[in-house]
Coordinates of C-alpha atoms in Angstrom, one line a residue:
Chain A
M24 CA 0.0 -0.2 0.0
P25 CA 1.5 3.3 -0.6
K26 CA 2.0 5.7 1.7
Y27 CA -0.9 8.1 3.1
I28 CA 0.4 11.7 3.0
P29 CA -2.2 13.9 5.2
P30 CA -3.3 16.9 3.8
E31 CA -1.5 19.8 5.2
Q32 CA -4.4 21.8 7.8
P33 CA -4.8 25.4 7.6
K34 CA -4.2 27.3 10.5
V35 CA -7.6 28.7 10.3
M36 CA -9.2 25.2 10.3
Q37 CA -7.1 23.9 13.5
V38 CA -8.8 26.8 15.3
I39 CA -12.0 25.3 13.9
D40 CA -11.4 21.9 15.0
I41 CA -10.2 22.8 18.6
A42 CA -13.6 25.5 18.9
F43 CA -16.1 22.5 17.2
I44 CA -14.5 19.8 20.4
V45 CA -14.8 22.8 23.1
V46 CA -18.4 23.1 21.6
A47 CA -19.0 20.0 21.8
I48 CA -18.2 19.2 25.4
F49 CA -20.0 22.1 27.0
V50 CA -23.2 21.6 25.2
A51 CA -23.0 17.5 26.1
L52 CA -22.2 18.0 29.4
W53 CA -23.4 21.8 30.7
L54 CA -26.8 21.5 28.3
P55 CA -28.4 18.5 30.3
L56 CA -27.5 21.1 33.4
K57 CA -29.3 23.5 32.1
L58 CA -32.2 21.5 31.0
G59 CA -32.5 20.1 34.3
L60 CA -32.2 16.6 32.8
A61 CA -29.0 16.0 35.2
G62 CA -29.7 14.8 38.3
V63 CA -31.7 12.0 40.8
S64 CA -35.2 10.9 41.0
K65 CA -35.3 12.0 44.6
A66 CA -38.4 13.3 46.3
I67 CA -38.7 14.5 49.7
D68 CA -41.8 12.1 51.5
K69 CA -42.7 15.0 53.5
I70 CA -43.9 14.4 57.4
E71 CA -45.6 17.1 59.5
N72 CA -44.2 18.0 62.8
P73 CA -41.5 15.6 62.6
T74 CA -40.1 14.1 65.7
W75 CA -37.0 11.6 66.3
E76 CA -39.5 8.7 66.5
S77 CA -41.7 9.7 63.2
L78 CA -38.6 10.0 61.0
G79 CA -37.7 6.6 62.7
Q80 CA -34.5 6.9 64.4
N81 CA -33.2 5.3 67.5
P82 CA -31.4 6.7 70.2
T83 CA -28.3 5.7 69.2
M84 CA -28.7 7.6 66.0
V85 CA -30.3 10.6 67.5
G86 CA -27.2 11.0 69.4
F87 CA -25.3 11.2 66.4
W88 CA -27.6 13.5 65.0
E89 CA -27.2 15.7 67.6
K90 CA -23.5 15.7 68.0
L91 CA -23.7 16.9 64.0
G92 CA -25.7 19.6 65.1
Y93 CA -29.1 18.5 64.1
D94 CA -32.7 18.3 65.9
P95 CA -35.7 16.5 64.0
T96 CA -37.0 19.6 61.8
T97 CA -33.3 20.2 60.2
A98 CA -33.0 16.3 60.2
H99 CA -36.1 15.9 58.3
D100 CA -35.3 17.1 54.6
I101 CA -32.1 14.5 54.6
I102 CA -33.7 11.8 56.3
Q103 CA -37.1 11.9 53.8
N104 CA -35.2 13.0 50.6
K105 CA -35.4 9.3 49.3
F106 CA -35.0 7.7 45.7
H107 CA -38.3 6.2 43.9
Y108 CA -36.6 3.7 41.7
T109 CA -39.4 3.5 38.8
W110 CA -38.1 3.4 35.2
D111 CA -40.4 2.8 31.9
I112 CA -39.0 0.1 29.6
T113 CA -39.1 2.5 26.6
T114 CA -36.4 4.6 28.2
L115 CA -34.1 1.8 29.3
L116 CA -34.5 0.5 25.2
V117 CA -33.3 3.7 24.5
M118 CA -29.7 3.9 26.6
V119 CA -29.3 0.1 25.5
V120 CA -29.6 1.2 22.0
V121 CA -27.6 4.4 21.9
V122 CA -24.5 2.6 24.0
V123 CA -24.9 -0.5 22.2
G124 CA -24.7 1.3 19.0
Y125 CA -22.0 3.7 19.8
F126 CA -19.7 0.8 20.5
I127 CA -21.0 -1.2 17.3
F128 CA -19.7 2.0 15.4
L129 CA -16.7 2.5 17.4
F130 CA -15.3 -0.8 16.5
R131 CA -16.1 -1.2 13.0
A132 CA -15.0 1.8 12.2
S133 CA -12.1 1.6 14.2
D134 CA -11.2 -1.9 12.4
K135 CA -11.7 -0.3 8.9
E136 CA -8.8 2.5 10.3
Y137 CA -6.8 -0.1 11.8
R138 CA -6.6 -1.9 8.3
E139 CA -5.5 0.8 6.6
V140 CA -2.4 1.5 9.5
I141 CA -1.6 -2.3 9.1
D142 CA -1.3 -2.5 5.6
E143 CA 1.0 0.7 5.4
K144 CA 3.2 -0.3 8.2
F145 CA 3.9 -3.8 7.3
G146 CA 2.7 -3.9 3.6
D147 CA 2.9 -8.0 3.1
K148 CA 5.9 -8.6 5.5
K149 CA 4.4 -11.1 8.3
Chain B
M8 CA 8.5 23.9 19.3
T9 CA 8.6 20.4 18.2
D10 CA 7.2 17.1 18.6
A11 CA 7.8 14.7 21.9
A12 CA 10.0 11.7 21.4
I13 CA 10.5 9.0 23.8
T14 CA 14.1 9.0 25.0
T15 CA 15.7 9.1 28.6
S16 CA 17.4 13.0 27.8
P17 CA 18.8 15.2 29.7
S18 CA 17.2 17.9 31.3
T19 CA 18.9 20.6 29.3
V20 CA 18.1 20.7 25.5
A21 CA 20.6 22.3 22.7
P22 CA 19.4 24.1 20.2
G23 CA 17.9 21.7 17.4
Q24 CA 17.5 19.2 19.4
R25 CA 14.2 16.9 19.8
V26 CA 12.1 17.7 23.0
S27 CA 11.1 14.7 24.8
L28 CA 9.1 13.9 28.0
L29 CA 11.7 12.8 30.9
R30 CA 12.2 9.7 32.1
V31 CA 12.7 10.5 36.1
L32 CA 9.8 8.7 38.2
G33 CA 9.8 5.1 40.1
P34 CA 7.1 2.8 41.7
A35 CA 7.1 5.1 44.3
H36 CA 5.8 8.0 42.4
V37 CA 3.8 5.8 40.3
W38 CA 2.4 4.8 43.5
A39 CA 1.5 7.9 44.4
L40 CA -0.1 8.9 40.8
G41 CA -2.6 5.9 41.2
V42 CA -3.7 6.4 44.6
G43 CA -2.9 10.2 45.0
I44 CA -6.0 10.7 42.2
V45 CA -8.3 7.8 44.2
L46 CA -7.9 8.2 47.5
V47 CA -9.9 11.5 47.7
G48 CA -12.6 8.8 46.7
E49 CA -12.8 7.8 50.5
Y50 CA -13.0 11.1 51.9
T51 CA -16.2 12.1 49.3
G52 CA -18.4 10.7 47.0
W53 CA -18.1 6.2 47.8
N54 CA -21.2 7.7 50.4
F55 CA -23.4 8.5 47.8
A56 CA -23.7 4.5 47.1
V57 CA -25.2 5.0 50.5
D58 CA -27.7 7.5 49.8
K59 CA -28.8 5.1 46.4
G60 CA -29.1 1.6 48.2
G61 CA -28.0 2.0 52.2
S62 CA -24.9 1.3 54.0
L63 CA -24.8 -2.3 53.4
A64 CA -25.2 -2.1 50.2
A65 CA -22.1 0.3 49.9
L66 CA -20.2 -2.4 51.5
I67 CA -21.3 -4.9 48.5
V68 CA -20.3 -2.9 45.9
C69 CA -17.4 -1.9 47.7
W70 CA -16.3 -5.5 47.3
F71 CA -17.7 -6.0 43.8
I72 CA -16.5 -3.0 42.3
G73 CA -12.9 -3.4 44.4
L74 CA -13.1 -6.9 42.1
L75 CA -13.8 -4.6 38.7
Y76 CA -10.6 -2.4 39.6
T77 CA -8.6 -5.7 40.4
S78 CA -9.4 -6.7 37.1
V79 CA -8.8 -3.6 35.8
A80 CA -5.2 -3.2 37.5
M81 CA -4.7 -6.6 36.2
I82 CA -5.3 -5.7 32.7
D83 CA -3.8 -2.4 32.6
S84 CA -0.7 -3.7 34.0
E85 CA -0.3 -6.6 31.2
V86 CA -1.1 -4.1 28.0
T87 CA 0.8 -0.8 30.1
S88 CA 4.1 -3.0 30.5
T89 CA 3.6 -3.8 26.9
V90 CA 2.4 -1.0 25.3
A91 CA 4.6 1.9 27.3
A92 CA 3.5 5.4 25.6
A93 CA 2.1 8.1 26.9
G94 CA -1.6 8.5 27.1
G95 CA -1.7 5.4 28.8
Q96 CA -5.1 3.2 27.0
Y97 CA -5.0 5.8 23.9
A98 CA -1.7 4.1 23.4
Q99 CA -3.4 0.6 24.2
A100 CA -6.1 1.4 21.6
K101 CA -4.2 2.9 19.0
H102 CA -2.2 -0.2 18.9
I103 CA -4.6 -2.8 19.2
V104 CA -8.3 -1.5 18.3
G105 CA -7.6 1.2 15.9
P106 CA -7.6 4.9 15.8
L107 CA -11.1 6.7 16.3
M108 CA -11.1 4.1 19.3
A109 CA -8.1 5.7 20.4
F110 CA -9.6 9.3 20.1
N111 CA -12.6 8.1 22.2
V112 CA -10.4 6.7 24.9
A113 CA -8.3 9.7 25.2
L114 CA -11.8 11.8 25.4
Y115 CA -12.9 9.2 28.4
L116 CA -9.6 10.1 30.1
V117 CA -9.7 13.7 29.7
F118 CA -12.9 14.1 31.0
A119 CA -12.8 11.2 33.2
Y120 CA -9.8 13.2 35.1
T121 CA -10.9 16.8 34.4
M122 CA -14.3 16.1 36.1
L123 CA -12.7 14.5 39.1
E124 CA -10.3 17.8 39.0
V125 CA -13.7 19.2 39.0
S126 CA -15.4 17.4 42.1
D127 CA -12.1 17.5 44.3
A128 CA -11.9 21.8 43.4
I129 CA -15.9 21.8 44.8
L130 CA -14.8 19.6 47.5
V131 CA -11.8 21.7 48.8
G132 CA -14.0 24.8 48.4
D133 CA -16.8 23.1 50.3
L134 CA -15.0 22.1 53.0
I135 CA -13.3 25.1 53.9
V136 CA -16.4 27.1 53.7
T137 CA -18.0 24.6 55.8
V138 CA -15.6 24.6 58.7
A139 CA -14.8 28.4 58.4
G140 CA -18.8 28.9 59.0
T141 CA -18.5 32.8 57.9
E142 CA -21.5 34.1 56.8
G143 CA -21.4 34.9 52.8
L144 CA -18.4 33.3 52.0
E145 CA -18.4 30.9 49.2
R146 CA -16.1 28.5 47.7
H147 CA -15.3 30.1 44.6
A148 CA -12.4 31.4 45.5
F149 CA -10.4 28.3 46.7
V150 CA -12.2 26.2 43.9
V151 CA -10.2 28.8 41.8
L152 CA -7.0 28.6 43.9
T153 CA -6.9 25.1 44.1
I154 CA -6.7 24.7 39.9
V155 CA -4.9 27.4 38.9
V156 CA -2.2 26.6 41.6
L157 CA -2.0 23.2 40.4
A158 CA -1.9 23.7 37.0
W159 CA 0.7 25.7 37.9
L160 CA 2.7 23.1 39.4
N161 CA 2.1 20.6 36.8
Y162 CA 3.3 23.3 34.3
R163 CA 6.6 23.2 36.2
G164 CA 7.3 19.6 36.1
V165 CA 6.3 15.9 36.8
L166 CA 9.1 15.0 38.8
M167 CA 8.2 17.7 41.6
T168 CA 4.2 17.2 40.9
L169 CA 4.7 13.7 41.8
N170 CA 6.8 13.9 44.5
V171 CA 4.4 16.9 46.1
N172 CA 1.6 14.1 45.8
F173 CA 3.5 11.3 46.9
V174 CA 3.9 13.3 50.5
I175 CA 0.7 14.6 50.7
T176 CA -1.0 11.0 49.6
A177 CA 0.7 9.6 52.3
I178 CA -0.3 12.0 54.8
A179 CA -3.9 11.6 53.8
Y180 CA -4.2 7.8 54.1
V181 CA -2.4 8.0 57.3
A182 CA -5.0 10.3 58.7
I183 CA -7.5 7.2 57.9
I184 CA -5.2 4.9 59.3
I185 CA -5.1 7.0 62.7
L186 CA -8.7 7.2 62.6
F187 CA -9.4 3.9 62.0
F188 CA -7.2 3.0 65.3
S189 CA -8.4 5.9 67.3
V190 CA -11.9 4.5 67.7
Q191 CA -11.0 0.9 68.8
P192 CA -12.3 -0.5 66.0
W193 CA -11.9 -4.0 67.8
S194 CA -14.3 -3.2 70.8
Q195 CA -17.7 -2.7 68.9
G196 CA -19.8 -0.4 71.3
T197 CA -17.1 1.5 72.5
V198 CA -17.2 4.3 70.7
L199 CA -18.3 2.9 67.1
K200 CA -22.2 1.4 67.4
L201 CA -22.4 -0.6 63.8
G202 CA -25.3 -2.8 65.3
D203 CA -27.3 0.3 66.3
L204 CA -26.8 2.3 63.2
I205 CA -27.5 -0.3 60.5
T206 CA -30.3 -2.5 61.6
P207 CA -32.6 -5.1 59.6
E208 CA -35.0 -2.3 58.8
N209 CA -32.6 0.0 57.2
A210 CA -29.7 -2.1 55.8
L211 CA -30.9 -2.1 52.3
P212 CA -33.7 0.6 52.7
Y213 CA -34.5 0.1 48.6
G214 CA -34.1 -3.7 48.5
W215 CA -31.9 -5.6 45.8
I216 CA -32.5 -2.7 43.5
G217 CA -31.0 -0.3 45.7
V218 CA -27.9 -2.5 45.7
L219 CA -27.9 -2.5 41.8
A220 CA -28.0 1.5 42.0
A221 CA -25.2 1.6 44.5
F222 CA -22.9 0.3 42.1
H223 CA -22.6 3.7 40.3
F224 CA -21.3 5.6 42.9
G225 CA -19.1 2.2 44.4
I226 CA -17.2 3.4 41.5
W227 CA -15.7 6.4 43.4
F228 CA -13.9 4.1 45.5
Y229 CA -11.2 3.3 43.3
L230 CA -11.5 5.6 40.2
G231 CA -9.0 6.5 38.3
I232 CA -6.3 4.0 39.7
E233 CA -6.1 3.0 35.8
G234 CA -4.2 6.4 35.7
T235 CA -0.9 5.0 36.8
T236 CA -0.2 4.4 32.6
Q237 CA -0.3 7.7 31.8
A238 CA 2.7 8.1 33.2
A239 CA 4.5 5.3 30.9
E240 CA 6.8 7.5 29.0
E241 CA 8.2 8.9 32.1
V242 CA 9.1 6.2 34.6
R243 CA 12.5 4.8 34.2
S244 CA 11.6 1.3 34.0
P245 CA 8.3 0.7 32.9
A246 CA 7.6 -2.9 32.5
R247 CA 8.5 -3.2 36.4
S248 CA 7.5 0.2 37.7
L249 CA 3.8 0.4 36.4
P250 CA 2.8 -3.3 37.4
Y251 CA 3.9 -2.8 40.5
G252 CA 3.4 0.5 41.2
T253 CA -0.8 -0.6 40.0
M254 CA -0.9 -3.4 42.1
A255 CA 0.5 -1.7 45.9
G256 CA -2.0 1.1 44.6
M257 CA -5.1 -1.1 44.7
I258 CA -4.2 -3.1 47.2
T259 CA -4.1 0.2 49.4
L260 CA -6.9 1.2 48.2
L261 CA -9.1 -2.0 48.9
I262 CA -7.7 -1.7 52.7
G263 CA -8.4 2.0 53.1
A264 CA -12.2 1.7 51.2
A265 CA -12.6 -1.4 53.6
M266 CA -11.5 0.9 57.1
T267 CA -13.5 4.1 55.7
W268 CA -16.8 2.0 55.1
Y269 CA -16.6 0.4 58.6
V270 CA -15.6 3.9 60.3
C271 CA -18.1 5.9 58.6
A272 CA -21.0 2.9 59.0
S273 CA -20.5 2.8 63.0
L274 CA -20.6 6.6 63.2
L275 CA -23.6 8.0 61.1
P276 CA -27.0 7.4 60.6
W277 CA -27.5 6.0 56.9
E278 CA -29.3 9.0 55.9
Y279 CA -26.5 11.5 56.7
L280 CA -23.8 9.5 55.2
G281 CA -25.7 9.6 51.5
F282 CA -26.0 13.2 52.5
T283 CA -22.6 14.4 53.4
F284 CA -20.5 15.9 50.9
F285 CA -17.1 15.1 53.9
P286 CA -17.7 11.5 55.4
L287 CA -14.6 10.7 57.0
F288 CA -14.2 14.5 58.4
D289 CA -17.8 14.1 59.9
A290 CA -16.9 10.4 61.5
A291 CA -14.1 12.2 63.0
R292 CA -16.8 15.2 64.2
A293 CA -18.9 12.4 65.5
T294 CA -16.1 11.1 67.8
G295 CA -16.3 14.4 69.6
S296 CA -12.4 14.5 69.1
G297 CA -10.5 17.7 67.9
F298 CA -7.5 16.2 67.3
L299 CA -9.5 13.8 64.7
E300 CA -11.8 16.6 63.5
T301 CA -8.8 18.4 62.4
L302 CA -6.6 15.7 61.0
L303 CA -9.5 14.5 59.3
F304 CA -10.5 18.2 58.3
W305 CA -6.8 18.3 56.9
G306 CA -6.8 14.4 55.1
T307 CA -9.7 15.8 53.1
V308 CA -8.1 18.7 51.6
L309 CA -5.1 16.7 51.3
A310 CA -6.8 14.2 49.4
A311 CA -8.4 16.7 47.0
V312 CA -5.6 18.5 45.8
A313 CA -3.3 15.0 45.6
S314 CA -6.3 14.0 43.2
A315 CA -6.5 17.2 41.6
N316 CA -3.0 17.2 40.9
G317 CA -2.8 14.0 39.4
C318 CA -5.7 14.6 37.3
I319 CA -4.0 17.6 35.6
N320 CA -0.7 15.1 35.1
D321 CA -3.5 12.7 33.5
A322 CA -5.7 14.9 31.7
A323 CA -2.9 17.0 29.9
R324 CA -0.9 14.0 28.9
A325 CA -3.8 12.7 26.8
W326 CA -4.5 15.5 25.3
F327 CA -1.1 16.0 24.2
S328 CA -1.3 12.7 22.9
L329 CA -3.5 13.8 20.8
G330 CA -2.1 16.4 19.4
R331 CA 1.1 14.5 18.9
D332 CA -0.8 11.6 16.7
R333 CA -2.6 14.7 14.8
Y334 CA -6.0 13.2 16.0
L335 CA -6.1 17.1 17.4
P336 CA -4.1 20.0 15.9
T337 CA -0.6 19.3 16.5
W338 CA -0.2 22.6 18.2
F339 CA -1.3 20.6 21.4
S340 CA 1.8 18.0 21.4
A341 CA 4.4 21.2 22.3
V342 CA 6.5 20.3 25.0
H343 CA 8.0 22.9 27.2
P344 CA 11.8 23.5 26.3
K345 CA 12.7 24.0 30.2
Y346 CA 10.1 21.8 32.3
R347 CA 9.6 19.2 29.9
T348 CA 6.1 19.2 30.3
P349 CA 3.0 19.3 28.4
Y350 CA 2.5 22.9 29.0
R351 CA -0.5 23.9 26.3
S352 CA -2.0 20.7 26.7
I353 CA -2.1 21.7 30.4
L354 CA -2.9 25.5 29.9
F355 CA -6.1 24.8 27.5
L356 CA -7.9 22.2 30.0
L357 CA -7.5 24.9 33.1
P358 CA -10.1 26.8 31.6
I359 CA -12.3 24.1 31.2
A360 CA -12.3 22.8 34.5
L361 CA -12.5 26.3 35.8
A362 CA -16.0 27.0 34.1
F363 CA -17.2 23.2 35.3
A364 CA -16.7 24.1 38.6
F365 CA -18.7 26.8 38.2
I366 CA -21.7 25.2 36.7
A367 CA -22.1 21.9 38.3
D368 CA -22.3 20.7 41.5
L369 CA -20.0 17.9 43.6
N370 CA -22.1 14.9 42.6
Q371 CA -22.9 15.9 38.9
A372 CA -19.3 16.8 38.6
I373 CA -18.7 13.1 39.9
T374 CA -21.2 11.8 37.7
F375 CA -19.8 12.8 34.5
S376 CA -16.3 11.7 35.9
I377 CA -17.9 8.4 36.5
L378 CA -19.6 7.9 33.0
S379 CA -16.2 8.4 31.0
G380 CA -14.5 6.0 33.4
L381 CA -16.9 3.6 32.6
L382 CA -16.7 3.6 29.2
G383 CA -13.1 3.2 29.1
Y384 CA -13.6 0.5 31.3
T385 CA -16.1 -1.5 28.7
F386 CA -13.0 -0.7 26.4
M387 CA -10.6 -2.2 28.5
S388 CA -12.0 -5.4 28.8
I389 CA -12.6 -5.9 25.2
N390 CA -9.3 -4.7 24.6
I391 CA -7.3 -7.5 26.3
M392 CA -9.6 -10.0 24.3
M393 CA -8.3 -8.4 21.1
F394 CA -4.7 -8.1 22.5
R395 CA -4.0 -12.0 23.6
R396 CA -5.9 -12.7 20.2
K397 CA -3.9 -10.6 17.8
W398 CA -0.5 -11.5 19.7
P399 CA -0.7 -14.5 21.6
L400 CA 1.3 -15.5 24.5
G401 CA 5.1 -15.6 23.1
S402 CA 4.7 -13.8 20.4
I403 CA 5.8 -10.3 21.8
R404 CA 7.7 -9.9 24.4
R405 CA 5.2 -8.5 27.7
G406 CA 6.5 -7.0 31.1
Y407 CA 4.1 -8.6 32.9
T408 CA 1.4 -11.3 32.0
H409 CA -2.0 -11.3 34.2
P410 CA -3.1 -15.0 35.5
F411 CA -6.9 -16.5 34.8
H412 CA -7.3 -14.8 31.6
P413 CA -9.8 -14.0 30.2
M414 CA -11.8 -14.3 33.8
P415 CA -10.7 -10.6 34.6
A416 CA -12.1 -9.4 31.0
I417 CA -15.2 -10.9 31.7
A418 CA -15.7 -10.2 35.2
L419 CA -14.7 -6.4 34.2
L420 CA -17.6 -6.7 31.5
S421 CA -19.8 -7.9 33.4
I422 CA -19.9 -5.2 36.0
C423 CA -19.7 -2.8 33.8
V424 CA -23.1 -3.8 32.1
I425 CA -24.5 -3.7 36.0
T426 CA -23.0 -0.4 36.6
Y427 CA -24.4 0.7 33.6
F428 CA -28.1 0.0 34.8
A429 CA -26.9 1.6 38.1
V430 CA -26.8 4.9 36.4
F431 CA -29.7 4.8 34.6
L432 CA -31.3 4.4 37.7
G433 CA -31.4 8.0 38.7
Y434 CA -28.9 10.0 35.8
G435 CA -29.9 8.3 32.8
S436 CA -30.4 11.1 30.7
Q437 CA -26.6 12.4 31.6
L438 CA -25.5 8.3 30.3
I439 CA -27.4 9.2 27.2
A440 CA -26.3 13.0 26.4
M441 CA -23.0 11.6 27.4
T442 CA -23.0 8.7 24.6
L443 CA -24.6 10.9 21.9
F444 CA -21.6 13.5 22.4
Y445 CA -18.8 10.3 22.0
I446 CA -21.4 9.2 18.8
V447 CA -21.0 12.9 17.0
V448 CA -17.8 13.5 18.0
S449 CA -16.7 10.1 16.8
I450 CA -18.4 10.7 13.4
W451 CA -16.6 14.3 13.1
F452 CA -13.3 12.0 13.8
H453 CA -14.5 9.5 11.2
F454 CA -15.6 11.3 7.8
Y455 CA -13.4 14.8 8.6
R456 CA -10.4 14.9 11.1
Y457 CA -8.7 11.5 10.2
K458 CA -7.4 12.8 7.0
Y459 CA -4.9 14.7 8.6
V460 CA -4.0 11.7 9.9
R461 CA -1.0 10.1 9.0
R462 CA -1.7 5.9 8.6
G463 CA 1.6 3.6 9.6
D464 CA 3.2 6.0 11.6
Q465 CA 0.8 6.0 14.3
F466 CA 2.4 2.1 15.0
T467 CA 5.3 2.6 17.0
M468 CA 5.8 -0.6 18.6
P469 CA 8.4 -3.4 17.4
W470 CA 5.5 -5.7 16.8
P471 CA 5.1 -8.4 14.5
K472 CA 1.9 -7.8 12.3
P473 CA -0.9 -9.0 14.0
I474 CA -2.9 -12.2 13.5
G475 CA -5.7 -11.5 11.4
Y476 CA -4.5 -9.0 9.3

């Protein structure tokens, strides 16, 4: 296989390439935060006039809460902020398709590029 | 400025001579790099696994994820002791799977480490603000100071950076050991109250689904140990130092994780343990000892600083490698003529880290880091199988050969699949957004950017042609 000579990239295009990557980073990481999509599926199960008993805390637990400076009112939002593990199968399938599809594309496209690398590096050599 | 080369060079450079990274590191530096990055995971982050599944779930995932990382360390030691080049897993992917995979792996590394660095800086800022207790004091100044000073340290040289890391990591680790023995772990009921704090009712508050969900943050116990491989071009004897430093680091972390869980679960109610940003510091507060409180305050700060320090080191080297191979503009591949560091990469990543330190919360930054790490571990499990198939044992010289192949790879892949599901439980949209990002940049690289990359020159190892090609 003849040696591949890559074209020289103009400086302005190099800057554009860097800008593309930076924008992509911020869109991927910042947009979910901005749209409120990032974060946990938690909710506070509210108890009116909470006491240590109603919050399910035994005397040992109460001792540690008080050492850390909490009373039942201030501890309420920590103790009652719980996960609600529900999910729908469609979302799960979307995630599976996206992740598996990504890896399939990744390995196939990589293999195509890798064969060119090996052909140029080794030619017909063993 | 010139591209880097792999040589053992003096620290001064004659005019016209190629500038290279310096081979100055030993196994202790490798240990310091790995444990330094990860130890902060004992000081914060792992406890969000308690939030997702309860204290017992956190212990279960501590063991299972420990198995995952033992597999990572074994696999990584074999491949890296054979492919000793800056960029670590990036260089592995380039030689074993292909350029697009390598491009993605480098981005996983950059994001995992940059977001971990962000998490560390947020932790330092939040802890100082909490302890100061001053009205109106905000974390931002401390966050900026942490990131900028550490970037400067990295700019000035790798040996000084990792010498600092060795010292502060050792202090932070000793702090955990002192806390552990100070609370008389052999005598439950004296200081520790595990039996009263973990009851049959609250051990697994969400049942087994909570255990699965807890895998997500269980990764934080050890995330980043694979970063030892980033120093491959700066280690005097990669075949010896990298496996030795990585495995010693993993043993250190397994012991540290077990001690951390035991002390924290025995001193803090599980709801609080899952909520706090500083579990070990709060455990020290719960003992009522001023000495332990001060010690664990400094332990937390030093662990976070050591981690951020190592992360800047690793992220910059991954970015540098992308530039050197023309996957990104070659401008990034410059090595500083005096300090011999990838200084442009260090400076380029600095504002990105600062920006996310301002817009993300701690658990969001941690999740970004975990997601990139998880994609990287998925790659590693497949990579080792391809490595053994393309170059079977005996066909090339390996610095280290890991036992029980392919069991570690299968264990790693299985635990990755479970962890994807765990991330989905609560953070699914972030996982999908991040994967879509990697799809977009992969398409950009494969169909556009790759035309600027030389083909055969990417393969630099003195190996025979791989089987099947």
